[in-house]
mmCIF file of C-alpha atoms in Angstrom:
data_model
loop_
_atom_site.group_PDB
_atom_site.id
_atom_site.type_symbol
_atom_site.label_atom_id
_atom_site.label_comp_id
_atom_site.label_asym_id
_atom_site.label_seq_id
_atom_site.Cartn_x
_atom_site.Cartn_y
_atom_site.Cartn_z
ATOM 1 C CA UNK A 1281 31.954 27.229 -11.822
ATOM 2 C CA UNK A 1282 28.668 26.871 -9.961
ATOM 3 C CA UNK A 1283 25.435 25.634 -11.466
ATOM 4 C CA UNK A 1284 22.828 28.338 -11.774
ATOM 5 C CA UNK A 1285 19.461 27.885 -10.104
ATOM 6 C CA UNK A 1286 16.611 27.389 -12.505
ATOM 7 C CA UNK A 1287 14.125 30.188 -12.822
ATOM 8 C CA UNK A 1288 10.767 29.663 -11.151
ATOM 9 C CA UNK A 1289 8.159 28.232 -13.433
ATOM 10 C CA UNK A 1290 5.281 30.544 -14.285
ATOM 11 C CA UNK A 1291 1.858 29.795 -12.926
ATOM 12 C CA UNK A 1292 0.080 27.324 -15.151
ATOM 13 C CA UNK A 1293 1.579 24.311 -16.918
ATOM 14 C CA UNK A 1294 0.697 23.410 -20.476
ATOM 15 C CA UNK A 1295 0.326 19.657 -20.304
ATOM 16 C CA UNK A 1296 0.804 16.366 -18.516
ATOM 17 C CA UNK A 1297 4.429 15.851 -19.569
ATOM 18 C CA UNK A 1298 5.483 19.354 -18.570
ATOM 19 C CA UNK A 1299 3.701 18.997 -15.218
ATOM 20 C CA UNK A 1300 5.477 15.719 -14.458
ATOM 21 C CA UNK A 1301 8.883 17.140 -15.456
ATOM 22 C CA UNK A 1302 8.325 20.272 -13.378
ATOM 23 C CA UNK A 1303 7.235 18.183 -10.383
ATOM 24 C CA UNK A 1304 10.423 16.122 -10.583
ATOM 25 C CA UNK A 1305 12.591 19.226 -10.922
ATOM 26 C CA UNK A 1306 10.948 20.914 -7.937
ATOM 27 C CA UNK A 1307 10.219 17.861 -5.794
ATOM 28 C CA UNK A 1308 9.294 18.413 -2.131
ATOM 29 C CA UNK A 1309 12.308 18.332 0.172
ATOM 30 C CA UNK A 1310 12.115 16.468 3.452
ATOM 31 C CA UNK A 1311 12.715 18.962 6.282
ATOM 32 C CA UNK A 1312 15.307 18.433 8.966
ATOM 33 C CA UNK A 1313 12.742 19.455 11.581
ATOM 34 C CA UNK A 1314 8.993 19.032 11.783
ATOM 35 C CA UNK A 1315 8.810 15.577 10.240
ATOM 36 C CA UNK A 1316 7.512 12.524 12.093
ATOM 37 C CA UNK A 1317 8.883 9.507 10.212
ATOM 38 C CA UNK A 1318 11.031 10.426 7.249
ATOM 39 C CA UNK A 1319 9.418 13.854 6.859
ATOM 40 C CA UNK A 1320 7.436 12.965 3.708
ATOM 41 C CA UNK A 1321 4.122 14.468 4.851
ATOM 42 C CA UNK A 1322 5.870 17.612 6.115
ATOM 43 C CA UNK A 1323 7.730 17.882 2.795
ATOM 44 C CA UNK A 1324 4.515 17.754 0.743
ATOM 45 C CA UNK A 1325 2.740 20.135 3.118
ATOM 46 C CA UNK A 1326 5.566 22.678 3.032
ATOM 47 C CA UNK A 1327 5.946 22.388 -0.733
ATOM 48 C CA UNK A 1328 2.318 23.214 -1.490
ATOM 49 C CA UNK A 1329 1.387 25.316 1.523
ATOM 50 C CA UNK A 1330 -1.087 22.912 3.151
ATOM 51 C CA UNK A 1331 -1.291 21.426 6.616
ATOM 52 C CA UNK A 1332 0.968 18.318 6.881
ATOM 53 C CA UNK A 1333 -1.637 16.706 9.147
ATOM 54 C CA UNK A 1334 -3.952 16.375 6.142
ATOM 55 C CA UNK A 1335 -1.207 14.599 4.216
ATOM 56 C CA UNK A 1336 -0.591 12.225 7.143
ATOM 57 C CA UNK A 1337 -4.310 11.436 7.347
ATOM 58 C CA UNK A 1338 -4.307 10.660 3.603
ATOM 59 C CA UNK A 1339 -1.396 8.228 3.984
ATOM 60 C CA UNK A 1340 -2.982 6.543 7.013
ATOM 61 C CA UNK A 1341 -6.346 6.249 5.264
ATOM 62 C CA UNK A 1342 -4.733 4.783 2.158
ATOM 63 C CA UNK A 1343 -2.917 2.285 4.387
ATOM 64 C CA UNK A 1344 -6.077 1.203 6.221
ATOM 65 C CA UNK A 1345 -8.253 1.007 3.091
ATOM 66 C CA UNK A 1346 -6.092 -0.917 0.652
ATOM 67 C CA UNK A 1347 -2.629 -0.905 2.222
ATOM 68 C CA UNK A 1348 -1.041 1.246 -0.498
ATOM 69 C CA UNK A 1349 -0.344 4.220 1.785
ATOM 70 C CA UNK A 1350 2.683 2.600 3.445
ATOM 71 C CA UNK A 1351 4.341 1.656 0.156
ATOM 72 C CA UNK A 1352 3.734 5.110 -1.343
ATOM 73 C CA UNK A 1353 5.210 6.701 1.767
ATOM 74 C CA UNK A 1354 8.375 4.611 1.426
ATOM 75 C CA UNK A 1355 8.593 5.477 -2.276
ATOM 76 C CA UNK A 1356 8.402 9.208 -1.530
ATOM 77 C CA UNK A 1357 10.986 8.775 1.233
ATOM 78 C CA UNK A 1358 13.375 7.237 -1.291
ATOM 79 C CA UNK A 1359 12.728 9.784 -4.069
ATOM 80 C CA UNK A 1360 12.457 13.073 -2.140
ATOM 81 C CA UNK A 1361 15.798 14.713 -1.237
ATOM 82 C CA UNK A 1362 16.322 16.071 2.240
ATOM 83 C CA UNK A 1363 16.964 19.751 2.842
ATOM 84 C CA UNK A 1364 20.574 20.533 1.944
ATOM 85 C CA UNK A 1365 21.076 17.321 -0.049
ATOM 86 C CA UNK A 1366 22.028 17.379 -3.697
ATOM 87 C CA UNK A 1367 19.931 14.369 -4.725
ATOM 88 C CA UNK A 1368 17.483 11.830 -3.329
ATOM 89 C CA UNK A 1369 18.639 8.695 -1.464
ATOM 90 C CA UNK A 1370 18.020 6.487 -4.515
ATOM 91 C CA UNK A 1371 19.986 8.796 -6.823
ATOM 92 C CA UNK A 1372 22.816 8.925 -4.302
ATOM 93 C CA UNK A 1373 22.855 5.129 -4.197
ATOM 94 C CA UNK A 1374 23.721 5.176 -7.917
ATOM 95 C CA UNK A 1375 26.410 7.838 -7.511
ATOM 96 C CA UNK A 1376 24.429 10.819 -8.833
ATOM 97 C CA UNK A 1377 25.252 13.110 -5.911
ATOM 98 C CA UNK A 1378 25.311 13.523 -2.166
ATOM 99 C CA UNK A 1379 22.525 12.486 0.209
ATOM 100 C CA UNK A 1380 22.528 12.604 4.000
ATOM 101 C CA UNK A 1381 20.777 9.223 4.227
ATOM 102 C CA UNK A 1382 23.107 6.286 4.595
ATOM 103 C CA UNK A 1383 23.254 3.765 1.782
ATOM 104 C CA UNK A 1384 22.423 0.969 4.230
ATOM 105 C CA UNK A 1385 19.130 2.588 5.232
ATOM 106 C CA UNK A 1386 18.338 3.306 1.579
ATOM 107 C CA UNK A 1387 18.781 -0.358 0.703
ATOM 108 C CA UNK A 1388 16.650 -1.471 3.662
ATOM 109 C CA UNK A 1389 13.802 0.857 2.668
ATOM 110 C CA UNK A 1390 14.052 -0.220 -0.977
ATOM 111 C CA UNK A 1391 13.887 -3.896 -0.016
ATOM 112 C CA UNK A 1392 10.921 -3.217 2.308
ATOM 113 C CA UNK A 1393 9.091 -1.381 -0.468
ATOM 114 C CA UNK A 1394 8.543 -4.482 -2.614
ATOM 115 C CA UNK A 1395 6.723 -6.745 -0.105
ATOM 116 C CA UNK A 1396 4.575 -3.809 1.003
ATOM 117 C CA UNK A 1397 3.610 -3.091 -2.596
ATOM 118 C CA UNK A 1398 2.831 -6.723 -3.379
ATOM 119 C CA UNK A 1399 0.669 -6.920 -0.240
ATOM 120 C CA UNK A 1400 -1.224 -3.750 -1.215
ATOM 121 C CA UNK A 1401 -1.919 -4.850 -4.798
ATOM 122 C CA UNK A 1402 -2.489 -8.549 -4.115
ATOM 123 C CA UNK A 1403 -6.227 -7.990 -3.653
ATOM 124 C CA UNK A 1404 -6.534 -9.732 -0.299
ATOM 125 C CA UNK A 1405 -7.140 -6.549 1.684
ATOM 126 C CA UNK A 1406 -10.230 -4.578 0.586
ATOM 127 C CA UNK A 1407 -10.230 -6.043 -2.929
ATOM 128 C CA UNK A 1408 -9.159 -3.405 -5.429
ATOM 129 C CA UNK A 1409 -8.481 -0.872 -2.695
ATOM 130 C CA UNK A 1410 -4.735 -0.759 -3.373
ATOM 131 C CA UNK A 1411 -5.146 0.208 -7.021
ATOM 132 C CA UNK A 1412 -7.915 2.682 -6.268
ATOM 133 C CA UNK A 1413 -5.969 4.243 -3.392
ATOM 134 C CA UNK A 1414 -2.794 4.602 -5.459
ATOM 135 C CA UNK A 1415 -4.707 6.173 -8.343
ATOM 136 C CA UNK A 1416 -6.455 8.634 -6.040
ATOM 137 C CA UNK A 1417 -3.253 9.714 -4.265
ATOM 138 C CA UNK A 1418 -1.251 10.104 -7.486
ATOM 139 C CA UNK A 1419 -4.101 12.061 -9.072
ATOM 140 C CA UNK A 1420 -4.398 14.296 -6.003
ATOM 141 C CA UNK A 1421 -0.648 15.042 -6.073
ATOM 142 C CA UNK A 1422 -0.807 15.771 -9.811
ATOM 143 C CA UNK A 1423 -3.719 18.192 -9.414
ATOM 144 C CA UNK A 1424 -2.040 19.760 -6.393
ATOM 145 C CA UNK A 1425 1.085 20.479 -8.443
ATOM 146 C CA UNK A 1426 -0.959 21.815 -11.329
ATOM 147 C CA UNK A 1427 -2.717 24.280 -9.073
ATOM 148 C CA UNK A 1428 -0.038 25.174 -6.515
ATOM 149 C CA UNK A 1429 3.244 24.049 -8.049
ATOM 150 C CA UNK A 1430 4.343 27.648 -8.567
ATOM 151 C CA UNK A 1431 4.246 28.286 -4.814
ATOM 152 C CA UNK A 1432 7.043 27.659 -2.299
ATOM 153 C CA UNK A 1433 9.416 26.231 -4.910
ATOM 154 C CA UNK A 1434 12.558 24.841 -3.214
ATOM 155 C CA UNK A 1435 15.923 26.452 -3.946
ATOM 156 C CA UNK A 1436 18.126 23.933 -5.836
ATOM 157 C CA UNK A 1437 21.325 22.815 -4.109
ATOM 158 C CA UNK A 1438 24.290 23.674 -6.351
ATOM 159 C CA UNK A 1439 27.328 21.494 -6.873
ATOM 160 C CA UNK A 1440 30.850 22.871 -7.400
ATOM 161 C CA UNK A 1441 33.217 21.713 -10.173
ATOM 162 C CA UNK A 1442 36.804 21.012 -9.005
ATOM 163 C CA UNK A 1443 39.919 21.943 -11.004
ATOM 164 C CA UNK A 1444 42.512 19.344 -11.916
ATOM 165 C CA UNK A 1445 46.014 19.409 -10.416
ATOM 166 C CA UNK A 1446 49.230 17.704 -11.425
ATOM 167 C CA UNK A 1447 51.968 17.482 -8.778
ATOM 168 C CA UNK A 1448 55.046 15.555 -9.869
ATOM 169 C CA UNK A 1449 57.632 16.860 -7.451
ATOM 170 C CA UNK A 1450 59.363 20.022 -6.243
ATOM 171 C CA UNK A 1451 58.688 22.987 -8.464
ATOM 172 C CA UNK A 1452 55.875 21.233 -10.279
ATOM 173 C CA UNK A 1453 53.453 23.491 -12.033
ATOM 174 C CA UNK A 1454 49.688 23.568 -11.685
ATOM 175 C CA UNK A 1455 48.143 22.264 -14.859
ATOM 176 C CA UNK A 1456 44.927 23.086 -16.529
ATOM 177 C CA UNK A 1457 42.353 20.563 -17.675
ATOM 178 C CA UNK A 1458 44.416 20.036 -20.851
ATOM 179 C CA UNK A 1459 47.409 18.839 -18.785
ATOM 180 C CA UNK A 1460 49.972 21.626 -19.577
ATOM 181 C CA UNK A 1461 50.889 25.093 -18.347
ATOM 182 C CA UNK A 1462 51.822 27.310 -21.314
ATOM 183 C CA UNK A 1463 53.557 29.990 -19.173
ATOM 184 C CA UNK A 1464 55.556 27.640 -16.894
ATOM 185 C CA UNK A 1465 54.992 30.133 -14.111
ATOM 186 C CA UNK A 1466 55.398 29.687 -10.392
ATOM 187 C CA UNK A 1467 52.532 27.408 -9.364
ATOM 188 C CA UNK A 1468 51.892 29.500 -6.266
ATOM 189 C CA UNK A 1469 51.270 32.505 -8.469
ATOM 190 C CA UNK A 1470 48.261 30.737 -9.955
ATOM 191 C CA UNK A 1471 46.810 29.865 -6.566
ATOM 192 C CA UNK A 1472 44.338 32.706 -6.471
ATOM 193 C CA UNK A 1473 41.298 32.552 -4.229
ATOM 194 C CA UNK A 1474 38.044 31.756 -5.918
ATOM 195 C CA UNK A 1475 35.520 34.538 -5.831
ATOM 196 C CA UNK A 1476 33.090 34.186 -2.969
ATOM 197 C CA UNK A 1477 29.600 33.674 -4.353
ATOM 198 C CA UNK A 1478 26.999 36.061 -3.121
ATOM 199 C CA UNK A 1479 24.728 34.396 -0.553
ATOM 200 C CA UNK A 1480 21.290 33.529 -1.796
ATOM 201 C CA UNK A 1481 18.636 35.832 -0.365
ATOM 202 C CA UNK A 1482 16.476 34.106 2.240
ATOM 203 C CA UNK A 1483 12.961 33.262 1.114
ATOM 204 C CA UNK A 1484 10.392 35.824 2.177
ATOM 205 C CA UNK A 1485 8.584 34.837 5.374
ATOM 206 C CA UNK A 1486 5.094 33.566 5.013
ATOM 207 C CA UNK A 1487 2.432 35.995 5.995
ATOM 208 C CA UNK A 1488 0.771 34.926 9.235
ATOM 209 C CA UNK A 1489 -2.627 33.450 8.652
ATOM 210 C CA UNK A 1490 -5.653 34.709 10.431
ATOM 211 C CA UNK A 1491 -7.236 32.350 12.867
ATOM 212 C CA UNK A 1492 -10.023 30.448 11.216
ATOM 213 C CA UNK A 1493 -13.160 29.047 12.779
ATOM 214 C CA UNK A 1494 -13.405 26.221 10.255
ATOM 215 C CA UNK A 1495 -12.237 23.617 12.790
ATOM 216 C CA UNK A 1496 -14.741 24.691 15.430
ATOM 217 C CA UNK A 1497 -17.565 24.830 12.881
ATOM 218 C CA UNK A 1498 -16.706 21.367 11.521
ATOM 219 C CA UNK A 1499 -16.550 19.890 15.026
ATOM 220 C CA UNK A 1500 -19.917 21.406 15.959
ATOM 221 C CA UNK A 1501 -21.499 20.183 12.720
ATOM 222 C CA UNK A 1502 -20.060 16.692 13.285
ATOM 223 C CA UNK A 1503 -21.600 16.572 16.767
ATOM 224 C CA UNK A 1504 -24.918 17.731 15.327
ATOM 225 C CA UNK A 1505 -24.831 15.044 12.624
ATOM 226 C CA UNK A 1506 -23.878 12.372 15.171
ATOM 227 C CA UNK A 1507 -26.691 13.383 17.519
ATOM 228 C CA UNK A 1508 -29.308 13.566 14.780
ATOM 229 C CA UNK A 1509 -28.235 10.241 13.269
ATOM 230 C CA UNK A 1510 -28.265 8.509 16.649
ATOM 231 C CA UNK A 1511 -31.700 9.899 17.435
ATOM 232 C CA UNK A 1512 -33.113 8.738 14.111
ATOM 233 C CA UNK A 1513 -31.502 5.321 14.568
ATOM 234 C CA UNK A 1514 -33.005 4.923 18.025
ATOM 235 C CA UNK A 1515 -36.490 5.494 16.591
ATOM 236 C CA UNK A 1516 -36.096 2.474 14.336
ATOM 237 C CA UNK A 1517 -35.009 4.204 11.094
ATOM 238 C CA UNK A 1518 -32.934 1.372 9.704
ATOM 239 C CA UNK A 1519 -30.682 3.440 7.399
ATOM 240 C CA UNK A 1520 -29.175 5.345 10.323
ATOM 241 C CA UNK A 1521 -27.144 2.415 11.568
ATOM 242 C CA UNK A 1522 -23.866 2.858 13.426
ATOM 243 C CA UNK A 1523 -21.646 2.497 10.309
ATOM 244 C CA UNK A 1524 -23.750 5.014 8.391
ATOM 245 C CA UNK A 1525 -23.715 7.555 11.197
ATOM 246 C CA UNK A 1526 -19.947 7.177 11.611
ATOM 247 C CA UNK A 1527 -19.524 7.577 7.850
ATOM 248 C CA UNK A 1528 -21.538 10.818 7.905
ATOM 249 C CA UNK A 1529 -19.489 12.175 10.804
ATOM 250 C CA UNK A 1530 -16.211 11.250 9.083
ATOM 251 C CA UNK A 1531 -17.438 12.984 5.931
ATOM 252 C CA UNK A 1532 -18.056 16.193 7.856
ATOM 253 C CA UNK A 1533 -14.662 15.954 9.572
ATOM 254 C CA UNK A 1534 -12.941 15.245 6.247
ATOM 255 C CA UNK A 1535 -14.458 18.317 4.594
ATOM 256 C CA UNK A 1536 -13.482 20.383 7.632
ATOM 257 C CA UNK A 1537 -9.867 19.147 7.553
ATOM 258 C CA UNK A 1538 -9.482 19.757 3.817
ATOM 259 C CA UNK A 1539 -10.963 23.250 4.080
ATOM 260 C CA UNK A 1540 -8.921 23.962 7.200
ATOM 261 C CA UNK A 1541 -5.693 22.855 5.503
ATOM 262 C CA UNK A 1542 -5.781 25.958 3.322
ATOM 263 C CA UNK A 1543 -6.652 28.240 6.219
ATOM 264 C CA UNK A 1544 -4.260 26.877 8.857
ATOM 265 C CA UNK A 1545 -7.084 25.405 10.925
ATOM 266 C CA UNK A 1546 -8.753 22.091 11.619
ATOM 267 C CA UNK A 1547 -5.576 20.319 12.719
ATOM 268 C CA UNK A 1548 -7.138 18.894 15.898
ATOM 269 C CA UNK A 1549 -10.017 17.293 13.999
ATOM 270 C CA UNK A 1550 -7.695 14.376 13.263
ATOM 271 C CA UNK A 1551 -7.835 13.427 16.960
ATOM 272 C CA UNK A 1552 -11.501 12.559 16.441
ATOM 273 C CA UNK A 1553 -11.256 11.267 12.863
ATOM 274 C CA UNK A 1554 -8.611 8.582 13.499
ATOM 275 C CA UNK A 1555 -10.440 6.639 16.266
ATOM 276 C CA UNK A 1556 -13.728 6.966 14.396
ATOM 277 C CA UNK A 1557 -12.058 5.520 11.289
ATOM 278 C CA UNK A 1558 -10.834 2.539 13.303
ATOM 279 C CA UNK A 1559 -14.311 1.957 14.720
ATOM 280 C CA UNK A 1560 -15.798 2.340 11.247
ATOM 281 C CA UNK A 1561 -13.449 -0.284 9.816
ATOM 282 C CA UNK A 1562 -14.339 -2.674 12.645
ATOM 283 C CA UNK A 1563 -18.056 -2.184 12.078
ATOM 284 C CA UNK A 1564 -17.943 -2.439 8.290
ATOM 285 C CA UNK A 1565 -15.886 -5.630 8.514
ATOM 286 C CA UNK A 1566 -18.920 -7.286 10.105
ATOM 287 C CA UNK A 1567 -22.376 -7.571 8.615
ATOM 288 C CA UNK A 1568 -24.921 -5.626 10.673
ATOM 289 C CA UNK A 1569 -27.709 -5.753 8.115
ATOM 290 C CA UNK A 1570 -29.551 -8.476 10.041
ATOM 291 C CA UNK A 1571 -29.713 -6.517 13.302
ATOM 292 C CA UNK A 1572 -32.640 -4.220 14.015
ATOM 293 C CA UNK A 1573 -34.110 -2.478 17.030
ATOM 294 C CA UNK A 1574 -32.342 0.854 16.697
ATOM 295 C CA UNK A 1575 -29.471 2.171 18.785
ATOM 296 C CA UNK A 1576 -29.199 2.736 22.516
ATOM 297 C CA UNK A 1577 -29.325 0.770 25.755
ATOM 298 C CA UNK A 1578 -31.844 -1.969 26.467
ATOM 299 C CA UNK A 1579 -32.404 -3.186 30.030
ATOM 300 C CA UNK A 1580 -34.990 -5.860 30.846
ATOM 301 C CA UNK A 1581 -35.816 -7.852 34.017
ATOM 302 C CA UNK A 1582 -38.878 -9.989 33.427
ATOM 303 C CA UNK A 1583 -40.473 -11.493 36.530
ATOM 304 C CA UNK A 1584 -42.536 -14.191 34.792
ATOM 305 C CA UNK A 1585 -42.382 -16.344 31.684
ATOM 306 C CA UNK A 1586 -45.142 -14.255 30.096
ATOM 307 C CA UNK A 1587 -42.994 -11.155 30.361
ATOM 308 C CA UNK A 1588 -40.065 -12.714 28.495
ATOM 309 C CA UNK A 1589 -39.972 -11.479 24.914
ATOM 310 C CA UNK A 1590 -39.183 -13.877 22.069
ATOM 311 C CA UNK A 1591 -36.168 -11.705 21.206
ATOM 312 C CA UNK A 1592 -34.311 -8.647 22.432
ATOM 313 C CA UNK A 1593 -32.638 -6.641 19.649
ATOM 314 C CA UNK A 1594 -30.465 -3.591 19.115
ATOM 315 C CA UNK A 1595 -28.446 -2.455 16.121
ATOM 316 C CA UNK A 1596 -25.856 -0.817 18.354
ATOM 317 C CA UNK A 1597 -25.655 -0.143 22.082
ATOM 318 C CA UNK A 1598 -25.909 -2.411 25.107
ATOM 319 C CA UNK A 1599 -28.345 -5.138 26.156
ATOM 320 C CA UNK A 1600 -28.645 -6.099 29.830
ATOM 321 C CA UNK A 1601 -31.077 -8.987 30.308
ATOM 322 C CA UNK A 1602 -31.654 -10.234 33.857
ATOM 323 C CA UNK A 1603 -33.568 -13.545 34.041
ATOM 324 C CA UNK A 1604 -32.754 -14.351 37.658
ATOM 325 C CA UNK A 1605 -36.271 -13.443 38.824
ATOM 326 C CA UNK A 1606 -38.068 -16.080 36.726
ATOM 327 C CA UNK A 1607 -39.978 -18.899 38.443
ATOM 328 C CA UNK A 1608 -38.838 -22.469 37.844
ATOM 329 C CA UNK A 1609 -42.120 -24.061 36.795
ATOM 330 C CA UNK A 1610 -42.484 -22.759 33.204
ATOM 331 C CA UNK A 1611 -39.875 -23.371 30.455
ATOM 332 C CA UNK A 1612 -38.560 -20.225 28.779
ATOM 333 C CA UNK A 1613 -36.935 -19.623 25.389
ATOM 334 C CA UNK A 1614 -35.564 -16.282 24.149
ATOM 335 C CA UNK A 1615 -32.944 -14.801 21.857
ATOM 336 C CA UNK A 1616 -30.661 -11.769 22.103
ATOM 337 C CA UNK A 1617 -29.400 -10.023 18.940
ATOM 338 C CA UNK A 1618 -26.978 -7.078 19.096
ATOM 339 C CA UNK A 1619 -25.130 -5.623 16.127
ATOM 340 C CA UNK A 1620 -22.366 -3.754 17.943
ATOM 341 C CA UNK A 1621 -21.826 -3.211 21.669
ATOM 342 C CA UNK A 1622 -21.964 -5.252 24.852
ATOM 343 C CA UNK A 1623 -24.440 -7.935 25.859
ATOM 344 C CA UNK A 1624 -24.905 -9.272 29.397
ATOM 345 C CA UNK A 1625 -27.380 -12.055 30.244
ATOM 346 C CA UNK A 1626 -27.843 -13.296 33.827
ATOM 347 C CA UNK A 1627 -29.690 -16.556 34.494
ATOM 348 C CA UNK A 1628 -30.853 -18.220 37.734
ATOM 349 C CA UNK A 1629 -28.228 -20.154 39.662
ATOM 350 C CA UNK A 1630 -30.117 -23.461 39.405
ATOM 351 C CA UNK A 1631 -31.462 -23.164 35.824
ATOM 352 C CA UNK A 1632 -30.715 -25.789 33.191
ATOM 353 C CA UNK A 1633 -29.605 -23.674 30.240
ATOM 354 C CA UNK A 1634 -29.309 -24.878 26.656
ATOM 355 C CA UNK A 1635 -27.265 -22.121 25.057
ATOM 356 C CA UNK A 1636 -25.868 -20.976 21.738
ATOM 357 C CA UNK A 1637 -23.468 -18.011 21.804
ATOM 358 C CA UNK A 1638 -21.883 -16.612 18.632
ATOM 359 C CA UNK A 1639 -20.197 -13.430 17.434
ATOM 360 C CA UNK A 1640 -18.661 -12.190 14.180
ATOM 361 C CA UNK A 1641 -15.972 -10.111 15.868
ATOM 362 C CA UNK A 1642 -15.179 -9.680 19.545
ATOM 363 C CA UNK A 1643 -15.360 -11.852 22.654
ATOM 364 C CA UNK A 1644 -17.995 -14.341 23.793
ATOM 365 C CA UNK A 1645 -18.042 -15.777 27.322
ATOM 366 C CA UNK A 1646 -20.774 -18.272 28.133
ATOM 367 C CA UNK A 1647 -20.572 -19.912 31.547
ATOM 368 C CA UNK A 1648 -16.788 -19.609 31.557
ATOM 369 C CA UNK A 1649 -16.323 -20.913 28.011
ATOM 370 C CA UNK A 1650 -14.629 -18.122 26.036
ATOM 371 C CA UNK A 1651 -13.933 -17.446 22.379
ATOM 372 C CA UNK A 1652 -12.555 -14.241 20.839
ATOM 373 C CA UNK A 1653 -11.300 -12.745 17.587
ATOM 374 C CA UNK A 1654 -12.750 -12.410 14.083
ATOM 375 C CA UNK A 1655 -15.219 -15.056 12.995
ATOM 376 C CA UNK A 1656 -15.634 -16.243 16.578
ATOM 377 C CA UNK A 1657 -16.620 -19.892 16.752
ATOM 378 C CA UNK A 1658 -20.048 -20.637 18.147
ATOM 379 C CA UNK A 1659 -20.286 -21.884 21.715
ATOM 380 C CA UNK A 1660 -23.084 -24.385 22.244
ATOM 381 C CA UNK A 1661 -23.965 -26.746 25.036
ATOM 382 C CA UNK A 1662 -26.034 -27.346 28.141
ATOM 383 C CA UNK A 1663 -25.102 -26.004 31.559
ATOM 384 C CA UNK A 1664 -26.961 -27.501 34.551
ATOM 385 C CA UNK A 1665 -25.414 -25.249 37.174
ATOM 386 C CA UNK A 1666 -23.754 -26.255 40.434
ATOM 387 C CA UNK A 1667 -26.785 -28.284 41.599
ATOM 388 C CA UNK A 1668 -26.921 -30.545 38.549
ATOM 389 C CA UNK A 1669 -30.034 -31.253 36.435
ATOM 390 C CA UNK A 1670 -33.268 -29.811 37.703
ATOM 391 C CA UNK A 1671 -34.670 -26.294 37.836
ATOM 392 C CA UNK A 1672 -35.825 -23.765 35.235
ATOM 393 C CA UNK A 1673 -35.618 -25.090 31.673
ATOM 394 C CA UNK A 1674 -34.117 -22.197 29.702
ATOM 395 C CA UNK A 1675 -33.218 -22.112 26.007
ATOM 396 C CA UNK A 1676 -31.038 -19.121 25.157
ATOM 397 C CA UNK A 1677 -29.421 -17.866 21.959
ATOM 398 C CA UNK A 1678 -27.047 -14.892 21.935
ATOM 399 C CA UNK A 1679 -26.043 -13.475 18.542
ATOM 400 C CA UNK A 1680 -23.449 -10.664 18.549
ATOM 401 C CA UNK A 1681 -22.142 -8.772 15.518
ATOM 402 C CA UNK A 1682 -19.173 -7.023 17.130
ATOM 403 C CA UNK A 1683 -18.314 -6.463 20.768
ATOM 404 C CA UNK A 1684 -18.509 -8.461 23.972
ATOM 405 C CA UNK A 1685 -21.195 -10.961 24.979
ATOM 406 C CA UNK A 1686 -21.362 -12.633 28.400
ATOM 407 C CA UNK A 1687 -23.789 -15.166 29.856
ATOM 408 C CA UNK A 1688 -23.394 -15.956 33.553
ATOM 409 C CA UNK A 1689 -25.350 -17.065 36.589
ATOM 410 C CA UNK A 1690 -26.825 -14.718 39.127
#
């Protein structure tokens, strides 16, 4: 006897408990094709009719901001059955049915889940981000099932019940589940073929979606926001710093990807959102509040001590300061402050330079002395050049938020 497939749930669920039970009964199934690693994002996308790229972006974002995305992905991998499997890998591990995933891989993923979870909720990475990220993703999945759980429901995989046999020798009879054959008939006479079940009708094909211009519109709006923010930042408007502008652009791209997920568009926006997210994390991990001067490139080549400014500043961009044209008779002191970008300072070959070079994140190279990483140690000292003491007396301080700073001769 074959198990009968449950009837599709009507649209609209009465409460939290019923929603959770219906989600478990109609869990997403990991596809055999179309998945990247484990097929979890593709399973959720196919189950609710949204673009899997959006789901992948959500997992990556939750991993970067809080670390919980990786552990949730492993949990879904362990609890979602694959297409054609009777149960999930975890249920199969406890003998509840058949799963195509090997028990060895299931155990490895289960063991890996615990250190990832402890790392995410330990509070050392974006304090509180793990709990917030987990709550947001679970809530999003709950609301998604409440609103679209009646769509694209997977067909349950049925399991067959086997009849019992008793063979004790030649002429033995086939027994029923009670262990006796009341008619004592020829056992071959009872060996009738089971009726062939009617094949399940294939699911109706999805209607092709019309091409949407959401992705193009979101990309154009993101470029417009980036250009306007950069222009305002270059005029000295302090709020439009590099992290804020990147955050605005990511907000536009995020809205475009979410809207495009329901219209089959906006998939390629992730190619711009991912690198911008990485840059945003790098910038927000350093404090740029003390850097002013706007954004853009700054190039200066003073020819006299009077033309040397007390400081050269940019919030983001590049600073190229050439001091090789200064005379040797007047001492000079100046500072260079750059929030994010590249700084290059060239000094005369014979100058006696008292320097301080520091950076919060990146690489600093002062006269061949190099330091790199996060919280870069300050480089201080006096460099007299190849000719020894004598020449222009120069006091120089280079302060870099994130990026590369170099001080060299000539």
